[in-house]
Coordinates of C-alpha atoms and ligand atoms in Angstrom, one line a residue:
M1 CA 0.0 0.0 0.0
T2 CA 2.8 2.4 1.0
G3 CA 4.5 1.5 -2.3
L4 CA 1.3 2.5 -4.2
V5 CA 1.0 5.8 -2.4
V6 CA 4.7 6.5 -3.1
T7 CA 4.2 5.7 -6.8
F8 CA 1.3 8.1 -7.1
A9 CA 3.2 10.8 -5.3
V10 CA 6.1 10.2 -7.7
L11 CA 3.9 10.4 -10.7
G12 CA 2.3 13.5 -9.4
V13 CA 5.6 15.2 -9.1
L14 CA 6.7 13.8 -12.4
A15 CA 3.7 15.4 -14.1
L16 CA 5.1 18.7 -12.9
G17 CA 8.5 17.6 -14.1
A18 CA 7.1 16.9 -17.5
A19 CA 5.6 20.3 -17.7
Y20 CA 8.9 21.8 -16.7
L21 CA 10.8 19.9 -19.4
R22 CA 8.3 20.8 -22.1
A23 CA 8.5 24.4 -21.1
R24 CA 12.3 24.3 -21.3
A25 CA 12.2 22.8 -24.7
R26 CA 10.1 25.6 -26.0
A27 CA 12.8 27.9 -24.6
A28 CA 10.1 29.7 -22.6
A29 CA 11.2 31.5 -19.4
A30 CA 11.4 29.1 -16.5
T31 CA 8.4 29.4 -14.3
A32 CA 8.4 29.1 -10.6
D33 CA 6.4 25.9 -10.8
A34 CA 8.9 24.3 -13.1
G35 CA 11.7 25.3 -10.8
N36 CA 9.9 23.8 -7.9
A37 CA 9.2 20.6 -9.8
R38 CA 12.9 20.3 -10.7
L39 CA 13.9 20.7 -7.1
A40 CA 11.2 18.1 -6.1
I41 CA 12.5 15.6 -8.6
A42 CA 16.1 16.2 -7.4
A43 CA 15.0 15.6 -3.8
L44 CA 13.0 12.5 -4.5
P45 CA 14.4 9.3 -3.0
H46 CA 13.5 7.4 -6.2
G47 CA 15.9 7.3 -9.2
I48 CA 14.3 9.3 -12.0
V49 CA 15.7 9.1 -15.6
L50 CA 14.5 10.8 -18.8
C51 CA 15.5 9.2 -22.1
R52 CA 15.2 10.4 -25.6
G53 CA 15.4 7.2 -27.6
L54 CA 18.0 5.1 -25.7
Q55 CA 19.9 8.2 -24.7
I56 CA 19.7 9.5 -21.1
V57 CA 19.0 13.2 -21.2
E58 CA 18.3 13.8 -17.5
F59 CA 18.6 12.0 -14.2
N60 CA 18.3 12.9 -10.6
R61 CA 20.7 12.6 -7.6
A62 CA 19.0 9.4 -6.3
F63 CA 19.6 7.7 -9.7
S64 CA 23.2 8.9 -9.9
I65 CA 23.9 7.3 -6.5
L66 CA 22.1 4.1 -7.3
A67 CA 23.8 3.8 -10.7
G68 CA 27.2 4.9 -9.4
L69 CA 27.3 7.8 -12.0
G70 CA 29.7 10.7 -11.6
R71 CA 28.8 14.3 -12.2
E72 CA 30.3 14.1 -15.7
A73 CA 28.2 11.2 -16.7
G74 CA 25.1 11.7 -18.8
E75 CA 26.4 13.6 -21.8
D76 CA 26.1 10.8 -24.2
L77 CA 25.3 8.0 -21.8
L78 CA 23.0 5.3 -23.3
I79 CA 20.6 3.4 -21.0
T80 CA 21.9 0.2 -22.7
E81 CA 25.2 0.8 -20.9
L82 CA 23.5 0.2 -17.6
L83 CA 20.9 -2.4 -18.6
S84 CA 22.4 -5.3 -20.5
D85 CA 19.3 -7.4 -21.1
R86 CA 18.0 -6.8 -24.6
T87 CA 14.5 -8.2 -23.8
V88 CA 14.2 -5.8 -20.9
I89 CA 15.1 -2.8 -23.1
D90 CA 12.6 -3.9 -25.6
R91 CA 9.9 -4.0 -23.0
L92 CA 10.8 -0.7 -21.3
F93 CA 11.0 1.1 -24.6
G94 CA 8.4 -0.8 -26.5
G95 CA 4.8 0.3 -25.9
E96 CA 2.8 1.6 -23.0
E97 CA 3.6 1.8 -19.3
V98 CA 5.3 -1.1 -17.9
T99 CA 6.9 -2.1 -14.5
L100 CA 9.5 -4.8 -14.3
E101 CA 12.5 -6.0 -12.2
T102 CA 16.0 -6.4 -13.7
D103 CA 19.7 -6.0 -13.1
L104 CA 21.3 -2.7 -13.4
V105 CA 25.1 -2.8 -14.1
R106 CA 27.0 0.1 -12.7
P107 CA 30.0 1.4 -14.6
D108 CA 32.2 0.0 -11.7
G109 CA 30.8 -3.4 -12.5
V110 CA 28.6 -3.7 -9.4
V111 CA 25.2 -5.2 -10.2
C112 CA 22.1 -4.0 -8.5
R113 CA 18.6 -5.5 -8.6
V114 CA 16.1 -2.7 -9.5
S115 CA 12.5 -2.3 -10.2
I116 CA 11.7 0.1 -13.1
L117 CA 8.5 1.8 -14.0
A118 CA 8.6 3.1 -17.6
R119 CA 6.1 5.3 -19.3
P120 CA 6.0 7.3 -22.5
F121 CA 7.0 10.9 -22.0
D122 CA 7.4 13.9 -24.1
V123 CA 11.0 15.0 -23.9
G124 CA 11.5 18.5 -25.5
G125 CA 8.8 17.9 -28.0
G126 CA 10.1 14.4 -29.0
A127 CA 9.0 11.0 -27.9
G128 CA 10.8 9.8 -24.8
R129 CA 10.6 7.6 -21.7
L130 CA 10.4 8.4 -18.1
L131 CA 11.9 5.7 -15.8
V132 CA 11.4 5.5 -12.1
V133 CA 14.1 3.3 -10.8
D134 CA 14.2 1.8 -7.3
D135 CA 16.9 -0.3 -5.7
I136 CA 15.3 -3.5 -4.5
H137 CA 18.5 -4.9 -3.2
D138 CA 17.0 -5.1 0.3
R139 CA 14.4 -7.4 -1.0
E140 CA 16.7 -9.5 -3.0
D141 CA 19.4 -10.9 -0.9
A142 CA 23.1 -11.0 -1.7
D143 CA 22.6 -14.5 -3.3
H144 CA 21.3 -12.8 -6.3
R145 CA 24.5 -11.0 -7.1
I146 CA 26.4 -14.3 -6.6
S147 CA 24.0 -16.0 -8.9
F148 CA 24.3 -13.3 -11.5
L149 CA 28.1 -13.6 -11.5
A150 CA 27.9 -17.3 -11.7
H151 CA 25.9 -17.1 -14.9
H152 CA 27.4 -14.0 -16.5
D153 CA 30.8 -13.0 -17.7
A154 CA 32.2 -10.4 -15.3
L155 CA 33.7 -8.1 -18.0
T156 CA 30.9 -7.9 -20.6
R157 CA 28.0 -9.0 -18.4
L158 CA 27.0 -11.4 -21.1
P159 CA 25.6 -14.9 -20.2
N160 CA 28.4 -17.5 -19.9
R161 CA 28.9 -21.0 -21.2
E162 CA 26.7 -22.6 -18.6
V163 CA 23.7 -20.4 -19.5
L164 CA 24.4 -21.2 -23.2
R165 CA 24.3 -24.9 -22.6
E166 CA 21.0 -24.7 -20.7
R167 CA 19.4 -22.5 -23.3
L168 CA 20.7 -24.7 -26.1
D169 CA 19.2 -27.8 -24.6
A170 CA 15.9 -26.1 -24.1
A171 CA 16.0 -24.7 -27.7
I172 CA 16.7 -28.1 -29.1
A173 CA 13.8 -29.6 -27.2
R174 CA 11.5 -26.8 -28.6
C175 CA 12.8 -27.5 -32.2
D176 CA 12.0 -31.2 -31.8
A177 CA 8.5 -30.3 -30.6
S178 CA 7.7 -27.6 -33.1
G179 CA 9.7 -28.6 -36.2
T180 CA 11.6 -25.3 -36.3
L181 CA 15.4 -24.8 -36.5
C182 CA 17.9 -23.3 -34.2
A183 CA 21.4 -22.2 -35.0
V184 CA 24.7 -21.6 -33.3
L185 CA 27.0 -18.8 -34.6
W186 CA 30.4 -19.2 -33.1
I187 CA 32.2 -15.8 -33.3
D188 CA 36.0 -15.3 -32.9
L189 CA 37.7 -12.0 -33.1
D190 CA 40.5 -11.7 -35.6
H191 CA 43.9 -10.4 -34.3
F192 CA 42.5 -9.9 -30.8
K193 CA 45.7 -11.2 -29.3
E194 CA 47.8 -8.7 -31.2
V195 CA 45.5 -5.8 -30.1
N196 CA 45.8 -7.0 -26.5
D197 CA 49.6 -7.4 -26.7
L198 CA 50.3 -4.3 -28.6
K199 CA 47.7 -1.8 -27.2
G200 CA 47.4 -3.2 -23.7
H201 CA 44.7 -5.0 -21.7
T202 CA 42.6 -1.9 -21.2
V203 CA 42.1 -1.5 -24.9
G204 CA 41.6 -5.3 -25.1
D205 CA 38.9 -5.2 -22.5
R206 CA 37.2 -2.1 -24.0
L207 CA 37.2 -3.9 -27.4
L208 CA 35.5 -7.0 -25.9
C209 CA 32.8 -4.8 -24.2
Y210 CA 32.3 -2.9 -27.5
V211 CA 31.9 -6.2 -29.4
A212 CA 29.5 -7.5 -26.7
E213 CA 27.5 -4.3 -27.0
K214 CA 27.3 -4.5 -30.8
L215 CA 26.2 -8.1 -30.6
R216 CA 23.5 -7.4 -28.1
F217 CA 22.0 -4.9 -30.4
E218 CA 22.5 -6.5 -33.7
V219 CA 21.1 -9.9 -32.7
P220 CA 17.3 -10.0 -33.1
P221 CA 15.5 -10.0 -29.7
G222 CA 14.7 -13.4 -28.2
N223 CA 18.1 -14.9 -29.1
L224 CA 21.0 -15.4 -26.8
V225 CA 24.4 -13.8 -27.0
A226 CA 27.0 -15.5 -24.7
R227 CA 30.7 -15.0 -24.1
V228 CA 32.3 -18.4 -24.1
G229 CA 36.0 -17.7 -24.0
G230 CA 38.7 -14.9 -24.2
D231 CA 37.6 -13.4 -27.6
E232 CA 34.9 -16.0 -28.4
F233 CA 31.2 -15.3 -28.4
V234 CA 28.3 -17.5 -29.3
V235 CA 24.9 -16.4 -30.6
L236 CA 22.1 -18.9 -30.3
C237 CA 19.3 -18.1 -32.8
E238 CA 15.9 -19.8 -32.2
N239 CA 12.5 -20.1 -34.0
I240 CA 14.1 -20.3 -37.4
L241 CA 12.0 -21.5 -40.3
D242 CA 14.6 -21.5 -43.0
A243 CA 18.4 -21.8 -42.8
T244 CA 18.8 -18.8 -45.1
E245 CA 17.6 -16.6 -42.2
V246 CA 20.7 -17.7 -40.3
K247 CA 22.9 -16.9 -43.3
L248 CA 21.6 -13.3 -43.4
I249 CA 22.1 -12.9 -39.6
A250 CA 25.7 -14.2 -39.9
Q251 CA 26.4 -11.9 -42.9
Q252 CA 25.0 -8.9 -41.1
L253 CA 27.0 -9.6 -37.9
R254 CA 30.2 -10.1 -39.8
R255 CA 29.7 -6.8 -41.6
R256 CA 29.0 -5.0 -38.4
L257 CA 31.9 -6.5 -36.6
N258 CA 34.4 -5.9 -39.4
R259 CA 34.7 -2.2 -38.8
P260 CA 37.5 -0.5 -36.9
F261 CA 36.8 0.4 -33.3
L262 CA 37.6 4.0 -32.2
F263 CA 39.5 4.1 -28.9
E264 CA 40.9 7.4 -27.6
E265 CA 41.1 8.8 -31.1
Q266 CA 42.9 5.7 -32.4
L267 CA 41.3 3.3 -34.9
V268 CA 41.9 -0.2 -33.7
P269 CA 41.3 -2.8 -36.5
V270 CA 38.7 -5.4 -35.5
G271 CA 37.4 -8.3 -37.4
A272 CA 35.4 -11.3 -36.7
S273 CA 35.2 -14.8 -38.2
I274 CA 32.0 -16.8 -37.8
G275 CA 31.2 -20.5 -37.9
V276 CA 27.6 -21.5 -38.2
A277 CA 25.8 -24.8 -37.6
V278 CA 22.1 -25.4 -37.8
Y279 CA 20.0 -27.9 -35.8
P280 CA 18.8 -30.5 -36.8
R281 CA 20.4 -30.2 -40.3
D282 CA 24.0 -30.2 -39.1
A283 CA 23.9 -32.1 -35.8
A284 CA 21.9 -34.5 -33.8
G285 CA 22.4 -32.8 -30.4
A286 CA 23.7 -29.8 -28.5
E287 CA 27.3 -31.0 -28.1
E288 CA 27.7 -31.9 -31.8
L289 CA 26.1 -28.6 -32.9
L290 CA 28.6 -26.6 -30.9
H291 CA 31.4 -28.7 -32.2
N292 CA 30.4 -28.3 -35.8
A293 CA 30.0 -24.6 -35.5
D294 CA 33.5 -24.5 -34.0
L295 CA 34.8 -26.5 -37.0
A296 CA 33.1 -24.1 -39.4
L297 CA 34.8 -21.3 -37.5
Y298 CA 38.1 -23.0 -37.8
R299 CA 37.5 -23.1 -41.6
A300 CA 36.5 -19.5 -41.7
K301 CA 39.8 -18.5 -40.0
A302 CA 41.9 -20.8 -42.2
E303 CA 40.4 -19.1 -45.3
G304 CA 41.8 -15.8 -44.3
R305 CA 39.6 -14.4 -41.5
G306 CA 36.8 -11.8 -41.6
R307 CA 34.5 -14.5 -43.1
S308 CA 31.6 -16.6 -42.1
R309 CA 31.4 -20.3 -42.9
H310 CA 28.6 -22.8 -42.6
F311 CA 29.2 -26.3 -41.5
S312 CA 28.8 -29.0 -44.2
S313 CA 29.7 -32.6 -44.3
A314 CA 32.5 -31.8 -46.9
L315 CA 33.9 -29.5 -44.2
G316 CA 34.3 -32.6 -42.0
E317 CA 36.5 -34.1 -44.8
E318 CA 38.5 -31.0 -45.0
I319 CA 39.1 -31.0 -41.3
A320 CA 40.2 -34.6 -41.5
R321 CA 42.6 -33.6 -44.3
R322 CA 44.0 -30.8 -42.2
S323 CA 44.5 -33.1 -39.2
N324 CA 46.3 -35.7 -41.4
L325 CA 48.6 -33.0 -42.9
A326 CA 49.3 -31.8 -39.3
Q327 CA 50.3 -35.3 -38.3
Q328 CA 52.5 -35.8 -41.3
I329 CA 54.2 -32.5 -41.7
D330 CA 57.2 -33.1 -39.5
G331 CA 57.9 -36.4 -41.3
A332 CA 57.5 -34.7 -44.7
I333 CA 60.0 -32.0 -43.7
A334 CA 62.5 -34.4 -42.2
D335 CA 62.5 -36.8 -45.2
G336 CA 62.5 -34.0 -47.8
Q337 CA 59.1 -34.8 -49.2
I338 CA 58.4 -31.1 -49.0
E339 CA 60.3 -29.6 -52.0
T340 CA 61.7 -26.2 -52.7
W341 CA 60.8 -24.7 -56.0
F342 CA 62.0 -21.4 -57.4
Q343 CA 60.5 -18.4 -59.2
P344 CA 62.8 -16.0 -61.0
V345 CA 62.9 -12.3 -60.1
I346 CA 63.7 -10.1 -63.1
D347 CA 65.9 -7.0 -63.2
A348 CA 63.6 -4.4 -64.5
K349 CA 66.4 -2.6 -66.5
S350 CA 68.0 -5.6 -68.3
G351 CA 65.4 -8.3 -68.2
S352 CA 67.9 -10.8 -66.8
I353 CA 67.4 -12.9 -63.7
S354 CA 68.6 -11.1 -60.5
A355 CA 67.2 -13.5 -57.9
F356 CA 65.0 -16.5 -57.3
E357 CA 62.3 -16.7 -54.7
A358 CA 62.2 -20.1 -52.9
L359 CA 58.6 -21.4 -52.6
A360 CA 57.8 -24.6 -50.7
R361 CA 55.7 -27.3 -52.4
W362 CA 54.4 -30.5 -50.9
P363 CA 53.7 -33.3 -53.5
H364 CA 51.5 -35.4 -51.2
P365 CA 51.1 -39.1 -52.0
E366 CA 47.3 -39.0 -51.2
Y367 CA 46.2 -35.4 -51.9
G368 CA 48.4 -34.4 -54.9
M369 CA 50.2 -31.1 -54.8
V370 CA 49.5 -29.2 -51.6
G371 CA 50.3 -25.5 -51.8
P372 CA 52.1 -23.5 -49.1
L373 CA 49.0 -21.3 -48.3
E374 CA 47.5 -24.5 -46.9
F375 CA 50.4 -26.1 -45.2
I376 CA 52.3 -23.1 -43.8
R377 CA 49.4 -22.3 -41.5
I378 CA 49.4 -25.9 -40.4
A379 CA 53.2 -25.8 -39.8
E380 CA 52.6 -22.7 -37.7
E381 CA 50.2 -24.5 -35.5
T382 CA 52.3 -27.6 -35.2
G383 CA 55.5 -25.6 -34.4
S384 CA 57.2 -27.0 -37.6
I385 CA 58.2 -23.6 -39.1
P386 CA 61.8 -23.5 -37.9
A387 CA 62.4 -27.0 -39.4
L388 CA 60.8 -25.9 -42.7
T389 CA 62.8 -22.7 -42.9
D390 CA 65.9 -24.8 -42.3
L391 CA 65.1 -27.1 -45.1
V392 CA 64.2 -24.3 -47.5
I393 CA 67.4 -22.3 -46.8
R394 CA 69.6 -25.4 -47.2
N395 CA 67.9 -26.3 -50.5
S396 CA 68.2 -22.7 -51.6
I397 CA 71.9 -22.5 -50.9
K398 CA 72.4 -25.8 -52.8
A399 CA 70.5 -24.5 -55.8
A400 CA 72.3 -21.2 -55.8
A401 CA 75.6 -23.0 -56.2
N402 CA 74.5 -23.5 -59.9
W403 CA 73.6 -19.8 -60.5
P404 CA 75.9 -16.9 -61.3
E405 CA 77.3 -15.2 -58.2
H406 CA 75.2 -12.0 -58.5
V407 CA 71.9 -14.0 -58.4
R408 CA 70.3 -13.8 -54.9
V409 CA 67.9 -16.3 -53.3
A410 CA 64.9 -15.1 -51.3
V411 CA 63.4 -17.2 -48.6
N412 CA 60.1 -16.6 -46.9
V413 CA 60.1 -16.4 -43.1
S414 CA 56.9 -16.6 -41.1
P415 CA 56.2 -13.7 -38.8
S416 CA 56.0 -16.2 -35.9
Q417 CA 59.7 -16.9 -36.5
I418 CA 61.1 -13.5 -36.1
N419 CA 63.2 -14.1 -33.0
S420 CA 66.7 -14.7 -31.8
E421 CA 66.6 -18.4 -32.8
L422 CA 66.1 -17.4 -36.4
V423 CA 69.3 -15.2 -36.2
D424 CA 71.2 -18.1 -34.8
Q425 CA 69.8 -20.5 -37.3
V426 CA 70.7 -18.3 -40.3
R427 CA 74.2 -17.6 -38.9
T428 CA 74.8 -21.4 -38.5
L429 CA 73.6 -22.2 -42.0
I430 CA 75.7 -19.5 -43.6
Q431 CA 78.8 -20.4 -41.7
A432 CA 78.4 -24.1 -42.3
S433 CA 78.0 -23.7 -46.1
G434 CA 80.3 -20.7 -46.7
F435 CA 77.5 -19.1 -48.6
D436 CA 77.9 -15.4 -49.3
P437 CA 75.3 -13.8 -46.9
R438 CA 74.7 -10.9 -49.3
R439 CA 73.1 -13.5 -51.7
L440 CA 70.5 -14.5 -49.1
E441 CA 67.4 -12.4 -48.7
L442 CA 64.7 -13.1 -46.1
E443 CA 61.1 -12.1 -46.9
V444 CA 58.8 -11.2 -44.1
T445 CA 55.2 -10.0 -44.3
E446 CA 53.8 -6.9 -42.6
D447 CA 52.0 -9.1 -40.0
V448 CA 55.3 -9.3 -38.2
L449 CA 54.9 -5.6 -37.2
I450 CA 51.5 -6.0 -35.6
K451 CA 52.9 -8.8 -33.4
D452 CA 55.7 -6.9 -31.8
F453 CA 57.1 -3.9 -33.7
D454 CA 60.2 -3.4 -31.4
Q455 CA 61.1 -7.1 -31.5
A456 CA 60.7 -7.2 -35.3
S457 CA 62.8 -4.0 -35.7
S458 CA 65.6 -5.3 -33.6
M459 CA 65.6 -8.8 -35.3
F460 CA 65.8 -7.1 -38.7
A461 CA 68.8 -5.2 -37.5
R462 CA 70.5 -8.3 -36.2
L463 CA 69.8 -10.2 -39.4
R464 CA 71.2 -7.4 -41.5
A465 CA 74.3 -7.4 -39.3
L466 CA 74.9 -11.0 -40.5
G467 CA 75.1 -9.5 -44.1
V468 CA 71.7 -10.9 -45.3
T469 CA 69.1 -8.5 -46.7
V470 CA 65.5 -8.2 -45.5
A471 CA 62.4 -7.6 -47.7
M472 CA 58.9 -6.6 -46.6
D473 CA 56.8 -9.0 -48.5
D474 CA 53.2 -8.5 -49.8
F475 CA 53.6 -4.8 -49.1
G476 CA 50.3 -2.9 -48.9
A477 CA 48.1 -5.9 -48.1
G478 CA 48.6 -5.8 -44.4
Y479 CA 48.9 -3.3 -41.5
T480 CA 52.0 -1.4 -42.1
S481 CA 51.7 2.2 -41.2
I482 CA 53.8 4.6 -43.3
A483 CA 55.3 5.9 -40.1
N484 CA 56.7 2.5 -39.3
L485 CA 58.8 2.5 -42.4
R486 CA 60.9 5.3 -41.1
Q487 CA 62.1 3.3 -38.1
L488 CA 62.5 -0.1 -39.7
N489 CA 65.7 -1.6 -40.8
F490 CA 65.1 -3.4 -44.1
D491 CA 66.2 -3.3 -47.7
R492 CA 63.4 -3.9 -50.0
I493 CA 59.7 -3.6 -50.5
K494 CA 57.8 -6.2 -52.5
I495 CA 54.6 -4.6 -53.7
D496 CA 51.7 -7.1 -53.3
R497 CA 50.1 -8.5 -56.4
I498 CA 46.6 -7.2 -55.5
F499 CA 47.8 -3.8 -56.8
T500 CA 49.6 -5.3 -59.9
S501 CA 46.6 -7.2 -61.2
D502 CA 44.7 -4.2 -62.3
L503 CA 47.6 -2.1 -63.6
P504 CA 47.9 0.0 -65.7
G505 CA 44.2 0.7 -66.2
H506 CA 43.0 1.2 -62.6
R507 CA 43.5 4.8 -61.4
R508 CA 43.7 4.0 -57.7
S509 CA 46.2 1.1 -58.1
V510 CA 48.3 3.3 -60.4
A511 CA 48.4 6.0 -57.7
I512 CA 49.2 3.5 -54.9
V513 CA 52.0 1.8 -56.8
R514 CA 53.4 5.2 -57.9
G515 CA 53.2 6.4 -54.3
I516 CA 55.0 3.4 -52.9
V517 CA 57.8 3.6 -55.5
G518 CA 58.3 7.3 -54.7
L519 CA 58.4 6.6 -51.0
A520 CA 60.8 3.7 -51.4
R521 CA 63.1 5.8 -53.4
H522 CA 63.3 8.5 -50.7
L523 CA 63.8 5.9 -48.0
D524 CA 66.6 4.2 -50.1
L525 CA 64.7 1.0 -50.4
K526 CA 64.6 -1.2 -53.5
V527 CA 61.2 -2.1 -55.0
T528 CA 60.2 -5.5 -56.4
V529 CA 56.7 -5.8 -57.9
E530 CA 54.9 -9.2 -57.5
G531 CA 52.3 -10.7 -59.8
V532 CA 53.4 -9.3 -63.1
E533 CA 51.4 -11.1 -65.8
T534 CA 51.3 -8.9 -68.9
P535 CA 53.8 -6.9 -71.1
E536 CA 51.7 -3.8 -70.5
Q537 CA 52.4 -4.1 -66.8
V538 CA 56.1 -4.5 -67.5
A539 CA 56.1 -1.3 -69.6
F540 CA 54.3 0.6 -67.0
L541 CA 56.4 -0.6 -64.0
R542 CA 59.6 0.1 -65.9
S543 CA 58.4 3.6 -66.6
L544 CA 57.9 4.1 -62.8
G545 CA 61.5 3.0 -62.2
C546 CA 60.8 -0.2 -60.2
D547 CA 63.9 -2.3 -59.6
E548 CA 62.7 -5.8 -60.0
L549 CA 59.7 -7.7 -61.4
Q550 CA 58.3 -11.1 -60.6
G551 CA 55.3 -13.0 -62.0
F552 CA 53.9 -15.7 -64.2
L553 CA 54.7 -13.6 -67.3
F554 CA 58.4 -14.5 -66.8
S555 CA 57.9 -17.9 -65.2
R556 CA 55.8 -19.8 -62.7
P557 CA 57.7 -21.4 -59.7
R558 CA 59.6 -24.5 -60.9
P559 CA 61.7 -27.3 -59.4
P560 CA 65.4 -26.2 -59.2
G561 CA 66.7 -28.4 -62.0
E562 CA 64.5 -26.7 -64.6
F563 CA 66.5 -23.4 -64.8
A564 CA 69.4 -24.4 -67.0
D565 CA 70.8 -21.2 -68.5
V566 CA 70.3 -18.6 -65.7
A567 CA 73.1 -16.4 -66.8
G568 CA 72.0 -16.1 -70.5
W569 CA 68.3 -15.8 -69.8
R570 CA 66.4 -12.7 -70.9
H571 CA 62.6 -12.5 -71.1
E572 CA 61.3 -11.9 -74.6
T573 CA 59.6 -8.6 -73.5
F574 CA 63.1 -7.2 -73.0
L575 CA 64.6 -8.7 -76.2
A576 CA 62.4 -6.8 -78.6
P577 CA 60.1 -4.6 -76.7
P578 CA 57.5 -3.4 -79.2
P579 CA 56.2 0.1 -78.6
L580 CA 52.8 0.0 -77.0
Q581 CA 51.3 1.8 -79.9
M582 CA 52.4 -1.0 -82.2
I583 CA 50.8 -3.7 -80.1
K584 CA 47.5 -1.8 -80.3
T585 CA 47.8 -1.4 -84.1
I586 CA 48.6 -5.1 -84.6
S587 CA 45.7 -6.3 -82.5
A588 CA 43.3 -3.9 -84.1
A589 CA 44.3 -5.2 -87.6
E590 CA 43.8 -8.9 -86.6
Ligands
C2E601 P1 54.7 -14.9 -51.5 O1 56.0 -14.9 -50.7 O2 54.1 -13.6 -51.7 O3 55.0 -15.7 -52.8 C1 54.5 -15.3 -54.0 C2 53.3 -16.1 -54.4 O4 52.6 -15.5 -55.5 C3 53.6 -17.6 -54.7 O5 52.5 -18.4 -54.4 C4 53.7 -17.5 -56.3 O6 53.4 -18.7 -56.9 C5 52.5 -16.5 -56.5 N1 52.8 -15.8 -57.8 C6 53.9 -15.4 -58.3 N2 53.7 -14.7 -59.4 C7 52.4 -14.6 -59.6 C8 51.6 -14.1 -60.7 O7 52.0 -13.5 -61.6 N3 50.2 -14.2 -60.5 C9 49.7 -14.9 -59.5 N4 48.4 -15.0 -59.4 N5 50.4 -15.4 -58.5 C10 51.8 -15.3 -58.6 P2 52.7 -19.7 -53.5 O8 54.0 -20.4 -54.0 O9 51.4 -20.4 -53.5 O10 53.1 -19.2 -52.1 C11 52.1 -18.5 -51.3 C12 52.7 -18.0 -50.1 O11 53.1 -19.0 -49.2 C13 54.0 -17.1 -50.3 O12 53.6 -15.8 -50.8 C14 54.6 -17.2 -49.0 O13 54.1 -16.2 -48.1 C15 54.2 -18.5 -48.5 N6 55.3 -19.4 -48.6 C16 55.8 -20.1 -49.7 N7 56.8 -20.9 -49.4 C17 57.1 -20.6 -48.1 C18 58.2 -21.1 -47.2 O14 59.1 -21.8 -47.5 N8 58.1 -20.6 -45.9 C19 57.2 -19.7 -45.5 N9 57.2 -19.3 -44.2 N10 56.2 -19.3 -46.3 C20 56.2 -19.7 -47.6
MG602 MG1 57.5 -14.0 -50.6
MG603 MG1 54.7 -11.9 -51.7

């Protein structure tokens, strides 16, 4: 009864408050009544909040104490930062007046149980909500907080793995009864570890909260979003009639999550890979459904991240292939089954061979030729990269013995291997063979910089001190900031073939390649362009002053024995370069 009286009293005062706010919006002079109303609201023991949309525009002192908000809070505070349950938000902001109980999460992480009365309210001429919020902690005992924490992740306040399992079992039972589908979307952030390591745990935590927030509001109401591991989230979608619905949800989430996150005026790159499995199509029960979504996620990651993949039975076969390759890779390196092939790199002035790039190939007895894009990732997971690099450098030194002395050999090194062991390994191999270190170049991709810039920079310096050269491979495809180039110790840029493929017709690619070549010249770096496939590209790249060219136009990678006359070799484009005009006239006449 007392509660009812209090509520009426509050609403009475709030009616005055409403009048006050409307008056203020019309920019009329403040009346004495409105001033009194404001004072009354401020003095009320109940938390009062006014929202425009989801944005908090006013709140009183009782609310600031209850919600643990400082004076500065409120400028662009969203109610969703305090109330994490999407269904609750939908009810509070949905239709007419409603009263409910829920958890309010304070910015310091403390959770309070509150009752909220919400009613439509005119805020400055626009539609808004008025919330009367009361702490009912006295009624709820401390067990509630403990139970909340047992079922929710402390950082993001999302439900945890246990809640997911319970909800999934219930969802599957409902599917069986109703003939509908449910789906698990397993989401993993790309490069989260790098962000955490490089930018610090505060940024990492903020990133996770940001992703949690995005998921809460992108996932349609009635579905569950849970955090199940460090940077892993699961969305459980229910009441699905057609699997294409899930596809659309996954696509939408992927798009929304693959946008950089702004933290203290810095853009932090974020991306997410998603694996999807649908019940009952892809699994017979909860455990298998989760497992298959995880397999699909694994596949999405292997395909280059930032993707969503759906489980299929063929995926099961691919996973089996991966696990077979993982089991066999050490043996294949040890007994030389993995071969080293070579692709020539051409001097852009003379057309002769100035280097070869060593590229690993695995002619597999069961699967045929397995390419490095597939097995290098596996080797990284199995820790087999140092042994592979050892094999490739040895084979390269052996092959180079048959080439003229000025011809270099370039070996790819995985970013994971840029450490002191690599320096020791290279030193030992050079000393044991007596190979001229100036003929050995190590190619490293830009990913190495996001892992640990300082470590990479010092390793580059130590490698160069041995006399070998270092090239930045696939330049432009990764994360290198131009500012990093200034501080780094390396010798060559290899421009990624994504830019070459649409040269010379594509305006943007032309501008980018021209820009990189100019920059390299000023920084005293050599430039090799990858992926050269047409004589027009050769003419254009030569006109820019690039140093070296590499691509299928000259030769695909081949086994070492196939390059007989390295010294005398010239590509035909250089033997009789027809003027561009002539090529056009001939083809027009044909
Ligand atoms: P990468 O170092 O950028 O090597 C160049 C890749 O581009 C090679 O693919 C080559 O075959 C391909 N390529 C060359 N010219 C053209 C062209 O004109 N057009 C097109 N479309 N492609 C061209 P490949 O051999 O499949 O190697 C892929 C990647 O695998 C390499 O990229 C490198 O990052 C990695 N890799 C290869 N061998 C090794 C190795 O021994 N160790 C390590 N850590 N990575 C390796
Ligand atoms: Mg390379
Ligand atoms: Mg490359």
